[in-house]
Amino acid sequence: MFPNIMNIGIIGAGNMGGALATIWTQQGHTVCLSFARDQAALRQQAAALPRASFGTPADAARFGGVVLLAVPYQALDEALAGVPEVVGGKPVLSCVSGLRPDFAGQTMGLPTERTESVAEELARRLPAAHLVEAFNTTFAEVLLAPDRQFGELIPSLLYCGDHAAAKAVAVQLIAEAGFQPLDVGPLRQARSLETLASVWVQLAATSGLFPQAGLKILTR
């Protein structure tokens, strides 16, 4: 269905980045993993996957025809070192959130001091890249499962961005990861999408559904 085999640079080789690297290499893509606190573990992680290498974030960004950014918000400055110069014209998928659920439900609905989404901030910091917000409405544990099936259903994966070709790349990688891609509009919609992601994580945690829960948007 999707003939395009890609080189994917992954900045953030934690649970999310590592799980997607596993899924995408199984689909035939080649990845370069980067940004892990334990370099020995990063080497082992790359060695355990087919078509995988490792390097610095700039190495991964240079290698990838598409780049995934999956790091904590507080680590952005370090993770982006040398990256803006090598992502010109490339799709950059981000699942970075500046809104953190407290997992106890005590801050539900409280306002944030942010005036823009993290995706919009990244678009400013990476002005030549094509930002797409994606993969922030699922859990790493769902990605680490053998498949994304929930009975007869597959979860939705919401994404947004301003560049049509970059969004088409996101659709392929989302579908290959086993989700139903759902376009929610331009990058500005990341303000709502990042808020939804925080609410979804907190609701799943406080209701006892976390981590094996999927978000499904029903359409007709």
CSV table of C-alpha atoms in Angstrom, one decimal:
chain,number,residue,atom,x,y,z
A,1,MET,CA,0.0,0.0,0.0
A,2,PHE,CA,2.9,2.4,0.9
A,3,PRO,CA,5.8,1.8,-1.5
A,4,ASN,CA,8.0,4.6,-0.1
A,5,ILE,CA,10.9,3.3,2.0
A,6,MET,CA,12.5,6.0,4.1
A,7,ASN,CA,15.5,7.0,6.0
A,8,ILE,CA,14.2,8.1,9.4
A,9,GLY,CA,16.2,10.1,11.9
A,10,ILE,CA,14.9,9.6,15.4
A,11,ILE,CA,15.8,12.2,18.1
A,12,GLY,CA,14.9,10.7,21.4
A,13,ALA,CA,15.5,7.0,21.7
A,14,GLY,CA,13.4,6.4,24.8
A,15,ASN,CA,10.2,4.4,25.0
A,16,MET,CA,8.3,6.2,22.2
A,17,GLY,CA,11.2,6.7,19.8
A,18,GLY,CA,12.5,3.2,20.4
A,19,ALA,CA,9.1,1.6,19.9
A,20,LEU,CA,8.5,3.5,16.6
A,21,ALA,CA,12.0,2.6,15.5
A,22,THR,CA,11.2,-1.1,16.0
A,23,ILE,CA,7.9,-0.8,14.1
A,24,TRP,CA,9.3,1.2,11.2
A,25,THR,CA,12.3,-1.0,10.7
A,26,GLN,CA,9.9,-4.0,10.5
A,27,GLN,CA,8.2,-2.1,7.7
A,28,GLY,CA,11.5,-1.9,5.8
A,29,HIS,CA,12.6,1.6,6.7
A,30,THR,CA,16.1,2.5,7.9
A,31,VAL,CA,16.6,4.5,11.1
A,32,CYS,CA,19.3,6.4,12.9
A,33,LEU,CA,18.7,6.6,16.6
A,34,SER,CA,20.0,9.4,18.8
A,35,PHE,CA,19.7,11.3,22.1
A,36,ALA,CA,19.9,8.7,24.9
A,37,ARG,CA,21.5,9.3,28.3
A,38,ASP,CA,23.2,5.9,28.1
A,39,GLN,CA,25.4,5.7,25.0
A,40,ALA,CA,26.1,2.0,25.5
A,41,ALA,CA,22.4,1.3,25.7
A,42,LEU,CA,21.9,3.3,22.5
A,43,ARG,CA,24.5,1.2,20.7
A,44,GLN,CA,22.8,-2.0,21.9
A,45,GLN,CA,19.4,-0.7,20.9
A,46,ALA,CA,20.6,0.1,17.3
A,47,ALA,CA,22.4,-3.3,17.1
A,48,ALA,CA,19.2,-5.1,18.0
A,49,LEU,CA,17.3,-3.7,15.0
A,50,PRO,CA,17.7,-4.4,11.3
A,51,ARG,CA,18.7,-1.3,9.2
A,52,ALA,CA,19.5,0.8,12.3
A,53,SER,CA,22.5,3.0,13.3
A,54,PHE,CA,23.0,5.6,16.0
A,55,GLY,CA,24.6,9.0,16.4
A,56,THR,CA,24.1,12.5,17.6
A,57,PRO,CA,20.8,14.4,17.1
A,58,ALA,CA,22.5,16.3,14.2
A,59,ASP,CA,23.6,13.0,12.7
A,60,ALA,CA,20.1,11.6,12.9
A,61,ALA,CA,18.6,14.8,11.4
A,62,ARG,CA,21.2,14.8,8.6
A,63,PHE,CA,20.5,11.1,7.9
A,64,GLY,CA,16.8,11.2,7.8
A,65,GLY,CA,14.6,12.2,4.9
A,66,VAL,CA,12.1,12.5,7.7
A,67,VAL,CA,12.8,13.2,11.4
A,68,LEU,CA,10.9,12.2,14.5
A,69,LEU,CA,11.4,14.4,17.6
A,70,ALA,CA,10.4,12.5,20.8
A,71,VAL,CA,12.2,14.1,23.7
A,72,PRO,CA,11.0,15.7,26.9
A,73,TYR,CA,10.2,19.4,26.5
A,74,GLN,CA,12.9,20.3,29.0
A,75,ALA,CA,15.5,18.6,26.8
A,76,LEU,CA,14.7,20.5,23.6
A,77,ASP,CA,17.7,22.9,23.7
A,78,GLU,CA,20.2,20.0,24.0
A,79,ALA,CA,18.3,17.8,21.5
A,80,LEU,CA,18.2,20.5,18.9
A,81,ALA,CA,21.9,21.3,18.9
A,82,GLY,CA,23.1,21.3,15.3
A,83,VAL,CA,19.6,20.2,14.0
A,84,PRO,CA,18.2,23.4,12.5
A,85,GLU,CA,21.0,23.6,9.9
A,86,VAL,CA,20.2,20.1,8.5
A,87,VAL,CA,16.4,19.8,8.4
A,88,GLY,CA,15.6,22.3,5.7
A,89,GLY,CA,12.8,21.0,3.6
A,90,LYS,CA,12.3,17.9,5.6
A,91,PRO,CA,9.2,16.6,7.4
A,92,VAL,CA,9.8,16.8,11.2
A,93,LEU,CA,7.2,14.8,13.2
A,94,SER,CA,6.9,15.9,16.8
A,95,CYS,CA,5.2,14.3,19.8
A,96,VAL,CA,6.8,16.7,22.3
A,97,SER,CA,4.4,18.2,24.8
A,98,GLY,CA,4.8,21.2,27.1
A,99,LEU,CA,1.7,20.2,29.2
A,100,ARG,CA,2.4,17.5,31.8
A,101,PRO,CA,-0.4,15.6,33.5
A,102,ASP,CA,0.0,15.0,37.2
A,103,PHE,CA,-1.4,11.4,37.1
A,104,ALA,CA,-3.5,12.2,40.2
A,105,GLY,CA,-6.1,14.3,38.5
A,106,GLN,CA,-5.6,17.3,40.7
A,107,THR,CA,-4.8,19.8,37.9
A,108,MET,CA,-7.4,18.8,35.4
A,109,GLY,CA,-8.6,21.7,33.3
A,110,LEU,CA,-6.2,24.3,34.9
A,111,PRO,CA,-4.8,26.9,32.5
A,112,THR,CA,-1.3,26.9,31.3
A,113,GLU,CA,1.1,29.8,30.9
A,114,ARG,CA,1.9,28.8,27.3
A,115,THR,CA,0.6,31.0,24.6
A,116,GLU,CA,1.5,28.7,21.7
A,117,SER,CA,1.8,24.9,21.2
A,118,VAL,CA,5.2,23.2,21.4
A,119,ALA,CA,4.8,22.4,17.7
A,120,GLU,CA,4.4,26.1,16.9
A,121,GLU,CA,7.5,26.8,19.0
A,122,LEU,CA,9.4,24.1,17.1
A,123,ALA,CA,8.3,25.6,13.8
A,124,ARG,CA,9.9,28.9,14.8
A,125,ARG,CA,13.0,27.1,16.0
A,126,LEU,CA,13.2,25.0,12.8
A,127,PRO,CA,12.0,27.5,10.3
A,128,ALA,CA,13.1,25.6,7.2
A,129,ALA,CA,11.5,22.3,8.3
A,130,HIS,CA,7.9,21.1,7.8
A,131,LEU,CA,6.5,20.4,11.2
A,132,VAL,CA,3.8,17.8,11.8
A,133,GLU,CA,2.4,17.1,15.2
A,134,ALA,CA,1.8,13.4,15.6
A,135,PHE,CA,2.1,10.4,18.0
A,136,ASN,CA,1.2,12.3,21.1
A,137,THR,CA,-2.2,10.7,21.6
A,138,THR,CA,-0.9,7.2,22.2
A,139,PHE,CA,1.2,5.5,24.8
A,140,ALA,CA,4.5,3.8,24.4
A,141,GLU,CA,3.1,0.6,25.9
A,142,VAL,CA,0.6,0.4,23.0
A,143,LEU,CA,3.4,0.9,20.5
A,144,LEU,CA,5.4,-1.9,22.3
A,145,ALA,CA,2.5,-4.3,22.1
A,146,PRO,CA,2.5,-6.9,19.3
A,147,ASP,CA,-0.1,-4.9,17.4
A,148,ARG,CA,-2.4,-1.9,17.8
A,149,GLN,CA,-5.6,-3.9,17.7
A,150,PHE,CA,-8.3,-3.4,20.3
A,151,GLY,CA,-10.7,-6.2,19.5
A,152,GLU,CA,-11.9,-5.4,16.0
A,153,LEU,CA,-10.9,-1.7,16.3
A,154,ILE,CA,-7.7,0.2,15.8
A,155,PRO,CA,-7.1,3.5,17.6
A,156,SER,CA,-7.1,6.8,15.9
A,157,LEU,CA,-3.9,8.8,15.7
A,158,LEU,CA,-4.5,12.6,15.3
A,159,TYR,CA,-2.0,14.8,13.4
A,160,CYS,CA,-1.8,18.3,12.1
A,161,GLY,CA,0.5,20.5,10.0
A,162,ASP,CA,0.7,23.2,7.3
A,163,HIS,CA,2.6,21.3,4.6
A,164,ALA,CA,0.7,18.8,2.5
A,165,ALA,CA,3.6,16.6,1.4
A,166,ALA,CA,4.9,16.4,5.0
A,167,LYS,CA,1.5,15.4,6.2
A,168,ALA,CA,1.4,12.7,3.5
A,169,VAL,CA,4.6,11.2,4.9
A,170,ALA,CA,3.0,11.3,8.4
A,171,VAL,CA,0.0,9.5,7.1
A,172,GLN,CA,2.2,6.6,5.8
A,173,LEU,CA,4.2,6.3,9.0
A,174,ILE,CA,1.1,6.5,11.2
A,175,ALA,CA,-0.7,3.8,9.1
A,176,GLU,CA,2.3,1.6,9.1
A,177,ALA,CA,2.5,1.9,12.9
A,178,GLY,CA,-1.0,0.4,13.0
A,179,PHE,CA,-3.2,3.4,13.6
A,180,GLN,CA,-6.0,5.2,11.8
A,181,PRO,CA,-4.6,8.5,10.7
A,182,LEU,CA,-6.9,11.5,11.3
A,183,ASP,CA,-6.0,14.9,10.0
A,184,VAL,CA,-7.2,17.6,12.4
A,185,GLY,CA,-6.0,20.6,10.4
A,186,PRO,CA,-3.2,23.2,10.3
A,187,LEU,CA,-0.3,23.3,12.7
A,188,ARG,CA,-2.2,25.8,14.8
A,189,GLN,CA,-4.5,23.0,15.8
A,190,ALA,CA,-1.6,21.5,17.8
A,191,ARG,CA,-2.8,23.9,20.6
A,192,SER,CA,-5.8,21.7,20.9
A,193,LEU,CA,-4.1,18.4,20.1
A,194,GLU,CA,-1.4,18.9,22.7
A,195,THR,CA,-4.1,19.8,25.3
A,196,LEU,CA,-6.1,16.7,24.3
A,197,ALA,CA,-3.0,14.5,24.7
A,198,SER,CA,-2.4,15.8,28.2
A,199,VAL,CA,-6.1,15.3,29.1
A,200,TRP,CA,-6.0,11.8,27.6
A,201,VAL,CA,-3.0,10.7,29.5
A,202,GLN,CA,-4.4,12.0,32.8
A,203,LEU,CA,-7.8,10.5,32.2
A,204,ALA,CA,-6.3,7.1,31.4
A,205,ALA,CA,-4.1,7.2,34.4
A,206,THR,CA,-6.7,8.3,36.9
A,207,SER,CA,-9.4,5.9,35.5
A,208,GLY,CA,-7.1,2.9,35.7
A,209,LEU,CA,-7.1,2.4,31.9
A,210,PHE,CA,-3.4,3.4,31.5
A,211,PRO,CA,-1.3,2.1,29.7
A,212,GLN,CA,-3.2,-0.3,27.5
A,213,ALA,CA,-5.8,2.1,26.2
A,214,GLY,CA,-6.5,3.5,22.8
A,215,LEU,CA,-8.2,6.7,21.7
A,216,LYS,CA,-10.8,6.2,19.0
A,217,ILE,CA,-12.6,8.9,17.0
A,218,LEU,CA,-15.7,7.5,15.4
A,219,THR,CA,-16.8,9.1,12.1
A,220,ARG,CA,-19.5,8.5,9.5
